[in-house]
Short mmCIF file of C-alpha atoms and ligand atoms in Angstrom, two decimals:
data_model
loop_
_atom_site.label_atom_id
_atom_site.label_comp_id
_atom_site.label_asym_id
_atom_site.label_seq_id
_atom_site.Cartn_x
_atom_site.Cartn_y
_atom_site.Cartn_z
CA MET W 1 25.45 5.13 10.69
CA SER W 2 22.46 6.62 12.05
CA ILE W 3 19.59 7.85 9.87
CA MET W 4 16.74 10.79 10.40
CA TYR W 5 14.12 11.94 8.40
CA LYS W 6 13.18 15.55 6.63
CA SER W 7 10.22 17.02 5.56
CA THR W 8 9.75 16.70 1.19
CA ARG W 9 8.61 20.52 1.55
CA SER W 10 10.67 22.73 3.79
CA ASN W 11 14.42 22.43 5.41
CA SER W 12 12.82 22.02 8.97
CA ASP W 13 14.90 19.81 11.70
CA LYS W 14 15.24 16.76 11.34
CA VAL W 15 13.97 13.34 13.26
CA THR W 16 14.50 10.19 13.95
CA ALA W 17 12.20 7.27 12.70
CA SER W 18 10.22 6.84 15.67
CA GLN W 19 9.11 10.27 15.70
CA ALA W 20 8.19 10.16 12.04
CA ILE W 21 6.23 7.16 12.70
CA LEU W 22 4.84 8.65 15.60
CA LYS W 23 3.92 12.00 13.56
CA GLY W 24 2.99 10.11 10.16
CA LEU W 25 3.20 13.35 7.83
CA ALA W 26 5.65 16.96 8.63
CA GLU W 27 4.18 19.66 9.67
CA ASP W 28 4.62 21.51 6.91
CA GLY W 29 2.40 19.11 4.99
CA GLY W 30 5.70 17.35 3.51
CA LEU W 31 6.10 13.77 3.99
CA PHE W 32 9.62 12.14 5.67
CA VAL W 33 11.61 10.79 3.32
CA PRO W 34 15.51 9.10 5.02
CA ASP W 35 18.54 11.62 4.52
CA ALA W 36 19.75 8.86 2.88
CA VAL W 37 18.89 5.38 1.31
CA PRO W 38 20.69 2.66 3.58
CA MET W 39 22.84 0.24 1.41
CA LEU W 40 22.42 -3.34 2.47
CA ASP W 41 24.77 -4.61 4.32
CA ILE W 42 24.18 -8.16 3.75
CA PRO W 43 25.65 -9.75 0.58
CA LEU W 44 23.21 -10.91 -2.55
CA ASP W 45 23.87 -14.54 -1.94
CA ARG W 46 23.31 -14.48 2.06
CA LEU W 47 19.87 -14.11 1.25
CA PRO W 48 17.85 -17.57 0.41
CA SER W 49 19.45 -18.69 3.27
CA LEU W 50 17.44 -15.99 5.65
CA THR W 51 13.41 -16.76 6.85
CA TYR W 52 11.75 -13.53 5.54
CA GLN W 53 11.53 -12.49 9.83
CA GLU W 54 15.57 -12.27 9.28
CA THR W 55 14.99 -10.63 5.96
CA ALA W 56 12.57 -8.01 7.52
CA TYR W 57 14.81 -7.34 10.71
CA GLU W 58 18.34 -7.11 7.93
CA VAL W 59 16.35 -3.86 6.11
CA MET W 60 13.92 -2.77 8.90
CA LYS W 61 17.13 -2.30 11.14
CA LEU W 62 18.78 -0.29 8.47
CA PHE W 63 16.00 2.37 8.27
CA LEU W 64 15.01 2.37 11.80
CA THR W 65 18.30 3.11 13.31
CA ASP W 66 16.85 4.74 16.82
CA PHE W 67 15.03 1.38 17.18
CA THR W 68 17.43 -1.40 19.53
CA GLU W 69 17.85 -4.45 18.38
CA GLU W 70 15.49 -6.59 21.08
CA GLU W 71 12.70 -3.28 20.00
CA LEU W 72 12.75 -4.06 16.51
CA LYS W 73 12.83 -8.07 16.93
CA ALA W 74 9.83 -7.72 18.88
CA CYS W 75 8.16 -5.71 16.77
CA ILE W 76 8.91 -8.36 13.89
CA ARG W 77 8.24 -11.62 15.75
CA GLY W 78 5.31 -9.87 16.76
CA ALA W 79 3.76 -8.70 13.37
CA TYR W 80 5.32 -11.91 11.49
CA ASP W 81 3.09 -15.04 12.99
CA ASP W 82 0.77 -17.38 12.14
CA LYS W 83 -1.85 -14.54 11.37
CA PHE W 84 -0.41 -15.30 8.18
CA ASP W 85 -1.55 -18.49 6.27
CA THR W 86 1.86 -19.29 5.18
CA GLU W 87 5.42 -19.81 7.11
CA GLU W 88 6.72 -18.30 4.01
CA ILE W 89 4.54 -14.72 4.52
CA ALA W 90 5.26 -13.81 1.01
CA PRO W 91 5.49 -16.97 -1.10
CA LEU W 92 6.93 -16.33 -5.02
CA VAL W 93 4.56 -18.05 -7.24
CA LYS W 94 5.83 -19.12 -10.69
CA LYS W 95 2.87 -19.41 -13.59
CA ASP W 96 3.46 -18.99 -17.23
CA GLY W 97 7.43 -17.38 -16.78
CA ALA W 98 6.51 -14.96 -14.24
CA PHE W 99 6.77 -14.54 -10.43
CA TYR W 100 4.28 -13.80 -8.66
CA LEU W 101 4.81 -12.54 -5.20
CA GLU W 102 1.60 -13.26 -3.73
CA LEU W 103 1.43 -10.44 -0.47
CA PHE W 104 -2.15 -11.10 0.31
CA HIS W 105 -1.68 -13.75 3.27
CA GLY W 106 -1.88 -11.76 5.84
CA ARG W 107 -5.28 -11.36 8.41
CA THR W 108 -7.15 -8.92 5.83
CA ILE W 109 -6.41 -10.85 2.83
CA ALA W 110 -4.52 -7.82 0.61
CA PHE W 111 -1.13 -6.36 0.57
CA LYS W 112 -1.64 -3.54 3.42
CA ASP W 113 -1.39 -6.37 5.84
CA MET W 114 2.03 -6.61 4.70
CA ALA W 115 2.66 -3.25 7.15
CA LEU W 116 0.24 -2.86 8.88
CA SER W 117 0.67 -5.82 10.87
CA ILE W 118 3.93 -4.56 11.85
CA LEU W 119 2.57 -0.84 12.13
CA PRO W 120 0.99 -1.00 15.56
CA TYR W 121 4.37 -2.57 17.27
CA LEU W 122 6.06 -0.24 15.65
CA MET W 123 3.81 3.00 16.96
CA THR W 124 3.79 1.90 20.54
CA THR W 125 7.28 1.02 20.36
CA SER W 126 7.89 4.74 19.13
CA ALA W 127 5.56 6.18 21.60
CA LYS W 128 7.10 4.68 24.87
CA LYS W 129 10.59 5.63 23.44
CA ASN W 130 10.15 8.69 22.91
CA GLY W 131 7.19 9.38 26.16
CA VAL W 132 4.00 10.18 25.07
CA LYS W 133 1.37 9.94 27.15
CA ASN W 134 -1.57 11.01 24.49
CA GLU W 135 -3.67 8.41 23.52
CA ILE W 136 -2.96 7.66 19.61
CA VAL W 137 -5.95 8.50 17.10
CA ILE W 138 -4.56 6.76 14.19
CA LEU W 139 -7.04 8.55 11.04
CA THR W 140 -6.81 7.38 8.39
CA ALA W 141 -8.67 7.38 4.47
CA THR W 142 -9.35 4.09 2.82
CA SER W 143 -9.95 3.34 -0.74
CA GLY W 144 -10.81 -0.02 0.71
CA ASP W 145 -7.95 -2.22 1.83
CA THR W 146 -5.82 -0.10 4.03
CA GLY W 147 -9.05 0.45 6.15
CA LYS W 148 -9.50 -2.91 7.07
CA ALA W 149 -6.00 -4.19 7.41
CA ALA W 150 -5.35 -0.67 10.22
CA LEU W 151 -8.66 -1.96 12.40
CA ALA W 152 -7.79 -5.00 12.52
CA GLY W 153 -3.89 -4.68 13.21
CA PHE W 154 -5.19 -1.81 15.66
CA ALA W 155 -8.26 -3.27 17.24
CA ASP W 156 -8.08 -2.73 21.03
CA VAL W 157 -4.02 -2.15 20.78
CA PRO W 158 -3.71 0.40 24.62
CA GLY W 159 -3.16 3.45 23.63
CA THR W 160 -4.89 3.65 20.48
CA SER W 161 -7.90 4.32 18.27
CA ILE W 162 -8.76 4.64 15.15
CA ILE W 163 -10.80 6.17 12.86
CA VAL W 164 -10.83 5.03 8.89
CA PHE W 165 -12.83 7.21 6.28
CA TYR W 166 -13.79 5.22 3.21
CA PRO W 167 -16.36 6.45 -0.01
CA LYS W 168 -19.20 5.09 0.38
CA ASP W 169 -20.26 4.11 -2.44
CA GLY W 170 -16.03 2.94 -3.82
CA VAL W 171 -15.63 0.06 -2.11
CA SER W 172 -16.59 -3.82 -3.84
CA PRO W 173 -19.14 -5.50 -1.38
CA ILE W 174 -16.53 -7.38 0.52
CA GLN W 175 -14.11 -4.74 1.81
CA GLU W 176 -17.40 -2.99 3.02
CA LYS W 177 -18.45 -5.74 5.14
CA GLN W 178 -15.02 -6.68 6.32
CA MET W 179 -14.58 -3.15 7.34
CA LEU W 180 -18.22 -2.60 9.16
CA THR W 181 -18.15 -5.74 11.02
CA GLN W 182 -14.99 -5.15 13.06
CA LYS W 183 -15.28 -5.82 16.96
CA GLY W 184 -12.55 -3.50 18.89
CA ASP W 185 -13.49 -0.82 21.73
CA ASN W 186 -10.95 1.73 19.87
CA THR W 187 -12.25 1.42 16.41
CA ASN W 188 -14.42 3.65 14.15
CA VAL W 189 -15.79 3.74 10.58
CA VAL W 190 -17.25 5.97 8.75
CA GLY W 191 -18.35 6.02 5.07
CA ILE W 192 -18.33 9.48 3.03
CA ILE W 193 -20.50 11.14 0.63
CA GLY W 194 -17.05 11.53 -1.66
CA ASN W 195 -14.10 9.05 -3.39
CA PHE W 196 -10.97 8.33 -2.22
CA ASP W 197 -9.41 11.70 -3.17
CA ASP W 198 -12.19 13.43 -0.88
CA ALA W 199 -11.21 11.13 1.95
CA GLN W 200 -7.00 11.56 1.36
CA THR W 201 -7.48 15.46 1.51
CA GLY W 202 -9.71 15.72 4.39
CA VAL W 203 -7.58 13.60 6.24
CA LYS W 204 -4.55 15.68 5.03
CA LYS W 205 -6.71 19.10 6.10
CA MET W 206 -6.86 17.85 9.67
CA PHE W 207 -3.57 16.44 10.04
CA GLY W 208 -2.35 19.91 8.73
CA SER W 209 -4.44 21.83 11.17
CA ALA W 210 -2.08 23.27 14.58
CA GLU W 211 -5.91 24.63 15.94
CA LEU W 212 -7.28 21.12 15.92
CA ALA W 213 -3.88 19.33 17.33
CA GLU W 214 -4.39 22.03 20.29
CA ARG W 215 -7.84 21.10 21.31
CA MET W 216 -6.45 17.47 21.24
CA ASP W 217 -3.85 17.85 22.94
CA GLU W 218 -6.23 19.11 26.17
CA LYS W 219 -7.89 16.07 26.09
CA GLY W 220 -5.22 13.85 25.79
CA TYR W 221 -5.28 12.63 22.19
CA GLN W 222 -2.92 13.46 19.14
CA PHE W 223 -2.85 12.31 15.70
CA SER W 224 -1.10 9.64 13.77
CA SER W 225 -1.80 8.29 10.40
CA ALA W 226 -1.63 4.93 9.01
CA ASN W 227 -1.48 5.54 5.63
CA SER W 228 1.28 4.99 2.97
CA ILE W 229 2.50 8.70 3.83
CA ASN W 230 3.68 6.95 6.85
CA ILE W 231 7.13 5.37 6.84
CA GLY W 232 6.22 3.38 8.98
CA ARG W 233 4.18 1.49 6.29
CA LEU W 234 7.17 2.16 3.81
CA VAL W 235 10.12 0.74 5.26
CA PRO W 236 8.22 -3.03 6.00
CA GLN W 237 7.49 -2.91 2.36
CA ILE W 238 10.76 -2.53 0.69
CA VAL W 239 11.30 -5.72 2.86
CA TYR W 240 9.61 -8.59 0.50
CA TYR W 241 11.29 -6.82 -2.48
CA VAL W 242 14.53 -7.94 -0.92
CA TRP W 243 12.66 -11.73 0.09
CA SER W 244 11.17 -11.72 -3.24
CA TYR W 245 15.18 -11.41 -5.07
CA GLY W 246 16.39 -14.22 -2.49
CA GLN W 247 13.50 -16.41 -3.23
CA LEU W 248 14.12 -16.56 -6.91
CA MET W 249 17.99 -17.43 -6.14
CA LYS W 250 16.81 -20.00 -3.73
CA GLN W 251 14.62 -21.71 -6.64
CA GLY W 252 17.28 -21.55 -9.11
CA GLU W 253 16.10 -18.98 -11.41
CA ILE W 254 19.09 -16.15 -11.35
CA LYS W 255 22.26 -16.07 -9.42
CA ALA W 256 23.78 -13.18 -7.19
CA GLY W 257 23.49 -10.29 -9.13
CA ASP W 258 21.36 -10.67 -12.30
CA LYS W 259 18.98 -7.89 -12.79
CA ILE W 260 15.41 -8.58 -12.18
CA ASN W 261 11.92 -6.54 -13.43
CA VAL W 262 9.32 -5.55 -10.79
CA VAL W 263 5.50 -4.79 -12.14
CA VAL W 264 3.58 -3.36 -9.36
CA PRO W 265 -0.35 -2.74 -9.73
CA THR W 266 -0.67 1.63 -8.45
CA GLY W 267 -2.36 3.58 -7.06
CA ASN W 268 -1.33 5.83 -4.22
CA PHE W 269 2.41 5.02 -5.15
CA GLY W 270 3.43 3.35 -2.03
CA ASN W 271 4.05 0.07 -2.47
CA ILE W 272 5.96 0.76 -6.18
CA LEU W 273 8.36 3.48 -3.92
CA ALA W 274 9.06 0.47 -1.86
CA ALA W 275 10.82 -1.43 -4.38
CA TYR W 276 12.24 1.36 -5.13
CA TYR W 277 14.03 2.07 -2.23
CA ALA W 278 14.72 -1.57 -3.08
CA ARG W 279 16.63 -0.90 -5.81
CA ASN W 280 18.55 2.64 -4.51
CA MET W 281 19.77 0.06 -1.12
CA GLY W 282 21.86 -2.14 -4.16
CA VAL W 283 18.46 -5.20 -5.21
CA PRO W 284 19.26 -5.15 -8.76
CA ILE W 285 16.30 -4.36 -10.24
CA GLU W 286 16.61 -2.78 -13.87
CA THR W 287 12.81 -1.81 -14.58
CA LEU W 288 10.05 -0.89 -12.37
CA TYR W 289 6.60 -1.08 -14.42
CA CYS W 290 4.14 0.94 -13.04
CA ALA W 291 0.57 -0.75 -13.67
CA SER W 292 -2.18 1.41 -13.81
CA ASN W 293 -5.93 0.88 -14.04
CA GLU W 294 -7.96 3.34 -15.95
CA ASN W 295 -7.53 6.40 -14.22
CA LYS W 296 -4.19 6.36 -15.45
CA VAL W 297 -2.76 9.69 -14.33
CA LEU W 298 0.66 8.33 -13.31
CA PHE W 299 0.98 6.62 -16.70
CA ASP W 300 0.49 9.81 -18.52
CA PHE W 301 2.73 11.71 -15.56
CA PHE W 302 5.79 9.06 -16.81
CA GLU W 303 5.23 8.87 -20.48
CA THR W 304 5.00 13.07 -20.70
CA GLY W 305 6.50 14.42 -17.52
CA LYS W 306 2.78 15.80 -16.63
CA TYR W 307 0.95 15.61 -13.74
CA ASP W 308 -3.20 15.95 -14.71
CA ARG W 309 -5.28 15.27 -12.18
CA LYS W 310 -8.32 16.95 -14.39
CA ARG W 311 -9.68 14.17 -15.04
CA GLU W 312 -13.13 12.17 -14.25
CA PHE W 313 -12.16 10.05 -11.59
CA ILE W 314 -13.29 6.21 -12.80
CA LEU W 315 -14.73 3.50 -10.27
CA THR W 316 -13.27 0.70 -11.58
CA SER W 317 -12.98 -2.89 -10.78
CA SER W 318 -9.61 -2.26 -8.84
CA PRO W 319 -11.17 0.01 -6.57
CA SER W 320 -7.67 0.04 -4.85
CA MET W 321 -6.46 1.76 -7.35
CA ASP W 322 -9.15 4.82 -8.14
CA ILE W 323 -6.70 7.30 -7.31
CA LEU W 324 -5.75 10.36 -9.05
CA ILE W 325 -3.65 12.18 -6.04
CA SER W 326 -0.75 9.14 -5.60
CA SER W 327 0.43 10.70 -2.55
CA ASN W 328 3.83 8.49 -1.86
CA LEU W 329 4.51 9.83 -5.90
CA GLU W 330 5.84 13.76 -3.99
CA ARG W 331 8.85 11.29 -2.07
CA LEU W 332 10.33 10.43 -5.70
CA ILE W 333 9.80 14.26 -6.98
CA TYR W 334 11.85 14.98 -3.58
CA ARG W 335 14.69 12.85 -4.77
CA ILE W 336 14.10 13.49 -8.99
CA ALA W 337 14.79 17.18 -8.10
CA GLY W 338 17.85 17.00 -6.33
CA GLU W 339 16.37 16.63 -2.97
CA ASP W 340 15.47 20.47 -2.93
CA ALA W 341 12.28 20.89 -0.78
CA ASP W 342 11.33 24.42 -2.34
CA LYS W 343 11.06 22.60 -5.88
CA THR W 344 9.31 19.86 -4.49
CA LYS W 345 6.41 22.36 -2.65
CA THR W 346 6.45 24.50 -5.47
CA LEU W 347 5.59 21.22 -7.85
CA MET W 348 2.78 20.27 -4.61
CA ASP W 349 0.93 23.30 -4.21
CA ALA W 350 0.51 23.47 -7.89
CA LEU W 351 -1.17 20.57 -7.85
CA ALA W 352 -3.57 22.06 -5.19
CA ASP W 353 -4.39 24.90 -6.65
CA GLN W 354 -4.04 24.17 -10.24
CA GLY W 355 -4.76 20.22 -10.28
CA GLU W 356 -0.78 19.71 -12.44
CA TYR W 357 2.19 20.24 -12.64
CA GLU W 358 5.37 19.68 -15.03
CA ILE W 359 8.67 18.19 -13.97
CA THR W 360 11.72 19.78 -16.09
CA SER W 361 13.92 17.17 -18.61
CA GLU W 362 16.84 16.87 -16.31
CA MET W 363 14.03 15.40 -13.61
CA LYS W 364 12.23 13.34 -16.59
CA GLU W 365 15.98 11.93 -17.34
CA GLU W 366 15.84 10.31 -13.71
CA LEU W 367 12.85 8.32 -14.19
CA SER W 368 14.59 6.08 -16.95
CA CYS W 369 13.90 2.85 -14.60
CA PHE W 370 10.48 3.52 -14.37
CA VAL W 371 8.08 2.28 -17.29
CA GLY W 372 4.39 2.86 -17.08
CA GLY W 373 1.18 0.70 -18.34
CA TYR W 374 -2.39 0.11 -17.88
CA ALA W 375 -4.62 -1.69 -18.18
CA THR W 376 -8.87 -0.81 -19.44
CA GLU W 377 -11.20 -3.02 -17.51
CA GLU W 378 -11.71 -5.47 -20.41
CA GLN W 379 -7.95 -5.77 -20.36
CA THR W 380 -8.37 -6.46 -16.67
CA ALA W 381 -11.32 -8.73 -16.92
CA GLY W 382 -9.56 -11.02 -19.88
CA MET W 383 -6.31 -11.47 -18.01
CA ILE W 384 -7.88 -13.13 -15.20
CA ARG W 385 -10.20 -15.14 -17.95
CA LYS W 386 -7.31 -15.77 -19.73
CA MET W 387 -5.16 -16.86 -16.80
CA TYR W 388 -7.71 -18.91 -15.60
CA GLN W 389 -7.95 -20.87 -19.03
CA THR W 390 -4.06 -21.38 -19.59
CA ALA W 391 -2.97 -21.76 -16.24
CA ASP W 392 -5.28 -22.72 -13.81
CA TYR W 393 -4.62 -19.83 -11.68
CA ILE W 394 -6.80 -17.22 -10.44
CA MET W 395 -6.04 -13.76 -9.84
CA ASP W 396 -7.49 -10.85 -8.25
CA THR W 397 -8.49 -7.24 -9.93
CA HIS W 398 -5.59 -5.68 -9.23
CA THR W 399 -2.93 -8.14 -10.08
CA ALA W 400 -4.99 -8.42 -13.54
CA VAL W 401 -4.17 -4.85 -14.20
CA ALA W 402 -0.10 -5.59 -13.24
CA ALA W 403 0.14 -8.98 -15.26
CA HIS W 404 -1.56 -7.29 -17.92
CA VAL W 405 1.04 -4.25 -18.23
CA TYR W 406 3.77 -7.55 -17.85
CA TYR W 407 2.37 -9.40 -20.97
CA GLU W 408 2.42 -6.20 -22.99
CA LYS W 409 5.70 -4.86 -22.06
CA ALA W 410 8.14 -6.76 -19.69
CA ARG W 411 7.43 -10.12 -20.93
CA GLU W 412 9.72 -9.37 -24.09
CA SER W 413 12.30 -8.41 -21.88
CA GLY W 414 13.38 -11.60 -21.42
CA VAL W 415 14.43 -10.47 -17.44
CA PRO W 416 13.11 -12.94 -15.03
CA THR W 417 9.94 -10.09 -13.38
CA VAL W 418 8.01 -10.06 -10.28
CA ILE W 419 4.86 -8.81 -10.32
CA ALA W 420 3.03 -8.07 -7.19
CA SER W 421 0.19 -9.73 -6.31
CA THR W 422 -1.73 -7.46 -4.01
CA ALA W 423 -4.80 -9.55 -3.19
CA SER W 424 -6.96 -12.63 -2.91
CA PRO W 425 -8.68 -13.21 -5.85
CA TYR W 426 -11.62 -13.38 -3.05
CA LYS W 427 -11.70 -9.84 -1.71
CA PHE W 428 -13.14 -8.81 -4.82
CA THR W 429 -14.91 -11.97 -5.71
CA ARG W 430 -17.78 -10.73 -7.84
CA SER W 431 -15.68 -8.83 -10.23
CA VAL W 432 -13.38 -11.84 -10.42
CA THR W 433 -16.15 -14.25 -11.04
CA ASP W 434 -17.80 -11.60 -13.79
CA SER W 435 -14.21 -11.69 -15.58
CA ILE W 436 -14.69 -15.64 -16.17
CA ASP W 437 -18.51 -15.65 -16.89
CA LYS W 438 -20.23 -13.29 -16.52
CA GLU W 439 -23.61 -14.53 -18.15
CA LYS W 440 -23.88 -17.64 -15.42
CA TYR W 441 -22.58 -16.09 -12.22
CA ASP W 442 -24.41 -12.17 -12.05
CA LYS W 443 -27.51 -13.54 -10.52
CA MET W 444 -25.48 -15.48 -7.74
CA GLY W 445 -24.85 -13.39 -3.82
CA ASP W 446 -21.53 -12.46 -2.97
CA PHE W 447 -21.12 -15.24 -0.56
CA GLU W 448 -22.91 -18.38 -3.15
CA LEU W 449 -20.08 -16.53 -5.12
CA VAL W 450 -17.13 -17.14 -2.56
CA ASP W 451 -18.43 -20.71 -2.52
CA GLU W 452 -17.91 -21.22 -6.06
CA LEU W 453 -14.55 -19.23 -6.41
CA ASN W 454 -13.52 -21.90 -3.85
CA ARG W 455 -14.87 -24.87 -6.81
CA LEU W 456 -12.75 -23.18 -9.26
CA SER W 457 -10.08 -22.71 -8.05
CA GLY W 458 -9.54 -24.56 -5.68
CA VAL W 459 -8.27 -22.55 -2.84
CA LYS W 460 -9.28 -22.74 0.02
CA ILE W 461 -11.64 -20.17 1.24
CA PRO W 462 -9.94 -17.65 4.14
CA ALA W 463 -10.99 -17.12 7.51
CA ALA W 464 -10.95 -13.05 6.79
CA ILE W 465 -14.07 -14.18 4.45
CA GLU W 466 -15.74 -17.25 6.84
CA GLU W 467 -15.01 -14.59 9.74
CA ILE W 468 -17.65 -12.03 8.08
CA ARG W 469 -20.33 -14.80 6.00
CA THR W 470 -22.36 -13.90 9.59
CA ALA W 471 -20.17 -11.07 11.14
CA PRO W 472 -22.77 -8.13 12.35
CA VAL W 473 -22.57 -5.09 11.25
CA LEU W 474 -21.36 -2.99 14.48
CA HIS W 475 -20.28 0.38 12.08
CA ASP W 476 -23.22 2.82 10.27
CA THR W 477 -22.21 6.90 10.56
CA VAL W 478 -22.34 8.45 7.33
CA CYS W 479 -21.23 11.64 6.75
CA ASP W 480 -20.72 14.15 3.90
CA LYS W 481 -16.84 15.14 2.99
CA SER W 482 -17.62 18.81 3.98
CA GLU W 483 -18.29 16.83 7.94
CA MET W 484 -15.33 14.99 8.57
CA GLN W 485 -13.63 16.88 10.72
CA LYS W 486 -17.19 17.69 12.48
CA THR W 487 -17.33 13.86 12.46
CA VAL W 488 -14.05 13.36 14.36
CA GLU W 489 -14.47 15.87 17.09
CA LYS W 490 -18.24 14.17 18.04
CA ILE W 491 -16.04 10.63 18.03
CA LEU W 492 -13.95 11.89 20.39
CA GLY W 493 -15.96 14.47 22.64
CA LEU W 494 -13.82 17.26 21.77
C1 PLP C 1 -3.32 -0.08 -1.69
C2 PLP C 1 -3.56 -1.45 -2.82
C3 PLP C 1 -3.02 -1.13 -4.08
C4 PLP C 1 -2.53 0.29 -4.55
O1 PLP C 1 -0.89 0.31 -3.53
P1 PLP C 1 -0.16 1.65 -3.06
O2 PLP C 1 0.64 1.17 -2.63
O3 PLP C 1 -1.37 2.31 -2.84
O4 PLP C 1 0.10 2.11 -4.32
C5 PLP C 1 -2.90 -1.81 -5.03
N1 PLP C 1 -4.09 -3.31 -5.21
C6 PLP C 1 -4.35 -3.44 -3.87
C7 PLP C 1 -5.11 -5.07 -3.78
C8 PLP C 1 -4.11 -2.66 -3.14
O5 PLP C 1 -5.33 -2.76 -1.79
#
């Protein structure tokens, strides 16, 4: 069956998967969604015998139906190789009865690598398939992890360049250093005076400007996106939920058909949406727990049916989840609105204009497989400390938010539960060591703390961290949130 992609905001023409990947965002500002979510066509009891790469092929071939088998397999081979520090790619680790799906074994030690390792391959293959002559300019807003993962993925990829905007005061010191030391002639990193939502809004505005697109085209450029609004990110993320089900079977924890739960630390709603798609494809997922930090706009939404971004933006120790406008929620809204683009557009316009919207009670009923939860800063730190002391397992702050929600809400169900572990603790070293013993570690430097974490955890320091210890800073552009387009024009010489 061939799958086409349509916008969540209008019934404009459908596009192929490769075209949707190239465009990133639909022209009407909507997000591309598949016109049907395909069912897995291999039996669940075959999953335990598949490698990660084979699982990826089984899932992605169902969505990217205009890619040939050779094309898709070449993309998968290029992406999931020894860039990952384990052959399993995404190991499933049991601690105190829960299953941590470690998604941080890629090049930049956050779960963004799971999709951004393959996106450059999907993008260049899509460009070739569609006869694109322009240079593709990847324009990305990051709350810290997407930026580095996208930079690493696209650095020196022929036919592409990349511009990353991040909130200057809204990322961890290690995250910032990872981005600012990025090599590659086609890479650009810009700090903005503003928060992540400002960066994301600015980027979306540039995507939506026909006038800018025209001027770019004249100079031989066109935009695409590496943000999770791109279906080329969403589809590879479905893979690891299917994989985790196979791993639970392989480890003898479940039989084919048994129910599982997932808990996902959530920001832009991309990761958990992938789990929802896996569920719709036939993976027996009972409940999806959406875990938020103190920016708990999603928790409130799942409780009340009202999405309200009019609140203070809080900088937390889990900065990759410091988001008040969760872009990918739009794809869920579209689905629970009965795939009604007009209804979706009305709600999204209300969010942009009034800062809030409320779904109907029928729509809310469709959300019964979702449960929201959240962790305060204190609870997050407490979780890290507790798991270090009782299970000898050191987790990062984002994973800790999810683990807290697991203990608070999911554990009592007795259903085997997969917790998406989205970053290495080395990426958020200071917050992690502060959680364990603030008084002791407060005065140490960032890299002293890295060595201390190594001593505490016994986990080898990842290459991603060793690399930036001495690497020179190569990017220093900073601009106001109102000057993002001007900065892009300057970089591209428009
Ligand atoms: C991006 C990110 C998240 C949030 O994922 P979304 O797909 O945006 O919901 C959580 N944890 C980490 C470490 C991340 O980098």
